[in-house]
Amino acid sequence: QVQLVESGGGLVQAGGSLRLSCAASGSIFSISTMGWYRQAPGKQRELVATITSGGRTTYADSVKGRVTISRDNAKNTLYLQMNSLKPEDTALYYCARLTYSGIYLTDYWGQGTQVTVSS
């Protein structure tokens, strides 16, 4: 069983920065591929970034160059540093544990943290 709790969201002006955190319980965090998703009202869920247990990362084109995913296995914590935020980044962000079988599947995810970017 894995529990994920996100924090760090909030209201920020366009151009600003936020750092999201995801605290994970359970002993499998360090060996898991993790990811950040976001979903805005009326839009499909988007996989924003992923990071493997070895630290290999991928990013959606919509955030590439502005977002950095990282992890601290000693603290069982996943991070998402977001810079140069845009109003279109407004969404509920949540972390998830991923498995890969041709496509990414999630088996555990948190409740999410709201990010709102004002213009």
mmCIF file of C-alpha atoms in Angstrom:
data_model
loop_
_atom_site.group_PDB
_atom_site.id
_atom_site.type_symbol
_atom_site.label_atom_id
_atom_site.label_comp_id
_atom_site.label_asym_id
_atom_site.label_seq_id
_atom_site.Cartn_x
_atom_site.Cartn_y
_atom_site.Cartn_z
ATOM 1 C CA GLN A 1 0.000 0.000 0.000
ATOM 2 C CA VAL A 2 1.263 3.460 -0.927
ATOM 3 C CA GLN A 3 -0.201 6.730 0.286
ATOM 4 C CA LEU A 4 0.645 9.952 -1.508
ATOM 5 C CA VAL A 5 0.009 13.435 -0.117
ATOM 6 C CA GLU A 6 0.638 16.507 -2.218
ATOM 7 C CA SER A 7 1.328 20.028 -0.999
ATOM 8 C CA GLY A 8 2.690 23.321 -2.231
ATOM 9 C CA GLY A 9 -0.045 24.489 -4.543
ATOM 10 C CA GLY A 10 -1.541 27.941 -4.402
ATOM 11 C CA LEU A 11 -2.298 31.148 -6.230
ATOM 12 C CA VAL A 12 0.553 32.764 -8.119
ATOM 13 C CA GLN A 13 0.872 35.458 -10.754
ATOM 14 C CA ALA A 14 1.949 34.619 -14.261
ATOM 15 C CA GLY A 15 5.711 34.371 -14.428
ATOM 16 C CA GLY A 16 5.955 33.169 -10.866
ATOM 17 C CA SER A 17 7.162 29.886 -9.429
ATOM 18 C CA LEU A 18 5.849 27.113 -7.239
ATOM 19 C CA ARG A 19 7.365 23.960 -5.830
ATOM 20 C CA LEU A 20 5.023 21.053 -5.342
ATOM 21 C CA SER A 21 5.831 18.209 -2.981
ATOM 22 C CA CYS A 22 4.450 14.703 -2.731
ATOM 23 C CA ALA A 23 5.116 12.788 0.459
ATOM 24 C CA ALA A 24 4.918 9.038 0.023
ATOM 25 C CA SER A 25 4.431 6.343 2.607
ATOM 26 C CA GLY A 26 5.568 2.786 2.124
ATOM 27 C CA SER A 27 8.876 1.186 1.349
ATOM 28 C CA ILE A 28 8.496 0.930 -2.410
ATOM 29 C CA PHE A 29 8.859 4.627 -3.204
ATOM 30 C CA SER A 30 12.559 4.411 -3.934
ATOM 31 C CA ILE A 31 12.100 1.659 -6.517
ATOM 32 C CA SER A 32 9.052 3.176 -8.177
ATOM 33 C CA THR A 33 8.677 5.329 -11.233
ATOM 34 C CA MET A 34 6.732 8.393 -10.176
ATOM 35 C CA GLY A 35 4.919 11.090 -12.065
ATOM 36 C CA TRP A 36 2.977 14.307 -11.829
ATOM 37 C CA TYR A 37 -0.362 14.666 -13.573
ATOM 38 C CA ARG A 38 -2.579 17.691 -13.921
ATOM 39 C CA GLN A 39 -6.189 18.180 -14.853
ATOM 40 C CA ALA A 40 -7.922 21.431 -15.563
ATOM 41 C CA PRO A 41 -11.717 21.767 -15.584
ATOM 42 C CA GLY A 42 -13.131 20.531 -18.866
ATOM 43 C CA LYS A 43 -9.786 19.179 -20.058
ATOM 44 C CA GLN A 44 -8.227 15.756 -20.224
ATOM 45 C CA ARG A 45 -5.732 14.652 -17.635
ATOM 46 C CA GLU A 46 -2.170 15.352 -18.725
ATOM 47 C CA LEU A 47 0.969 13.546 -17.636
ATOM 48 C CA VAL A 48 3.285 16.453 -16.911
ATOM 49 C CA ALA A 49 6.506 14.735 -15.883
ATOM 50 C CA THR A 50 7.922 11.375 -14.878
ATOM 51 C CA ILE A 51 11.007 10.191 -13.053
ATOM 52 C CA THR A 52 12.334 6.673 -12.771
ATOM 53 C CA SER A 53 13.929 5.174 -9.685
ATOM 54 C CA GLY A 54 17.277 5.918 -11.305
ATOM 55 C CA GLY A 55 16.437 9.559 -11.917
ATOM 56 C CA ARG A 56 15.673 9.498 -15.620
ATOM 57 C CA THR A 57 13.074 12.158 -16.422
ATOM 58 C CA THR A 58 10.541 12.935 -19.126
ATOM 59 C CA TYR A 59 8.399 16.036 -19.621
ATOM 60 C CA ALA A 60 5.311 16.993 -21.558
ATOM 61 C CA ASP A 61 6.026 19.437 -24.363
ATOM 62 C CA SER A 62 3.705 21.939 -22.696
ATOM 63 C CA VAL A 63 6.031 22.312 -19.702
ATOM 64 C CA LYS A 64 9.443 21.415 -21.072
ATOM 65 C CA GLY A 65 12.051 23.951 -20.042
ATOM 66 C CA ARG A 66 9.887 25.408 -17.280
ATOM 67 C CA VAL A 67 9.404 22.426 -14.993
ATOM 68 C CA THR A 68 11.782 20.105 -13.151
ATOM 69 C CA ILE A 69 10.783 16.850 -11.512
ATOM 70 C CA SER A 70 13.016 15.447 -8.810
ATOM 71 C CA ARG A 71 12.948 13.019 -5.946
ATOM 72 C CA ASP A 72 14.552 12.495 -2.557
ATOM 73 C CA ASN A 73 14.393 8.796 -1.814
ATOM 74 C CA ALA A 74 15.756 9.303 1.703
ATOM 75 C CA LYS A 75 12.728 11.483 2.458
ATOM 76 C CA ASN A 76 10.265 9.482 0.339
ATOM 77 C CA THR A 77 9.342 12.717 -1.385
ATOM 78 C CA LEU A 78 8.692 13.700 -4.975
ATOM 79 C CA TYR A 79 8.973 17.302 -6.163
ATOM 80 C CA LEU A 80 7.854 19.420 -9.068
ATOM 81 C CA GLN A 81 9.559 22.786 -9.463
ATOM 82 C CA MET A 82 7.528 24.998 -11.766
ATOM 83 C CA ASN A 83 8.896 28.270 -13.110
ATOM 84 C CA SER A 84 7.623 30.880 -15.553
ATOM 85 C CA LEU A 85 4.084 29.812 -14.774
ATOM 86 C CA LYS A 86 1.330 30.628 -17.247
ATOM 87 C CA PRO A 87 -2.443 30.895 -16.748
ATOM 88 C CA GLU A 88 -2.802 27.703 -18.786
ATOM 89 C CA ASP A 89 -0.862 25.870 -16.068
ATOM 90 C CA THR A 90 -3.877 26.309 -13.788
ATOM 91 C CA ALA A 91 -5.029 22.828 -12.787
ATOM 92 C CA LEU A 92 -5.255 20.263 -10.035
ATOM 93 C CA TYR A 93 -1.847 18.627 -9.807
ATOM 94 C CA TYR A 94 -1.426 15.207 -8.331
ATOM 95 C CA CYS A 95 1.372 12.714 -8.039
ATOM 96 C CA ALA A 96 1.114 9.072 -8.896
ATOM 97 C CA ARG A 97 3.078 5.873 -8.890
ATOM 98 C CA LEU A 98 3.512 4.637 -12.433
ATOM 99 C CA THR A 99 3.989 1.329 -14.095
ATOM 100 C CA TYR A 100 4.892 1.048 -17.742
ATOM 101 C CA SER A 101 3.516 -1.531 -20.171
ATOM 102 C CA GLY A 102 3.724 0.306 -23.434
ATOM 103 C CA ILE A 103 1.830 3.141 -21.818
ATOM 104 C CA TYR A 104 1.999 4.592 -18.341
ATOM 105 C CA LEU A 105 -0.545 3.233 -15.868
ATOM 106 C CA THR A 106 -1.154 4.496 -12.366
ATOM 107 C CA ASP A 107 -1.896 2.332 -9.380
ATOM 108 C CA TYR A 108 -1.587 4.886 -6.581
ATOM 109 C CA TRP A 109 -2.254 8.599 -6.630
ATOM 110 C CA GLY A 110 -2.865 11.408 -4.182
ATOM 111 C CA GLN A 111 -5.740 13.813 -3.708
ATOM 112 C CA GLY A 112 -4.028 16.628 -5.525
ATOM 113 C CA THR A 113 -3.003 20.200 -4.878
ATOM 114 C CA GLN A 114 -4.546 23.138 -6.717
ATOM 115 C CA VAL A 115 -2.364 25.482 -8.742
ATOM 116 C CA THR A 116 -3.949 28.703 -9.941
ATOM 117 C CA VAL A 117 -2.014 31.136 -12.111
ATOM 118 C CA SER A 118 -3.471 34.591 -12.551
ATOM 119 C CA SER A 119 -2.750 36.744 -15.593
#
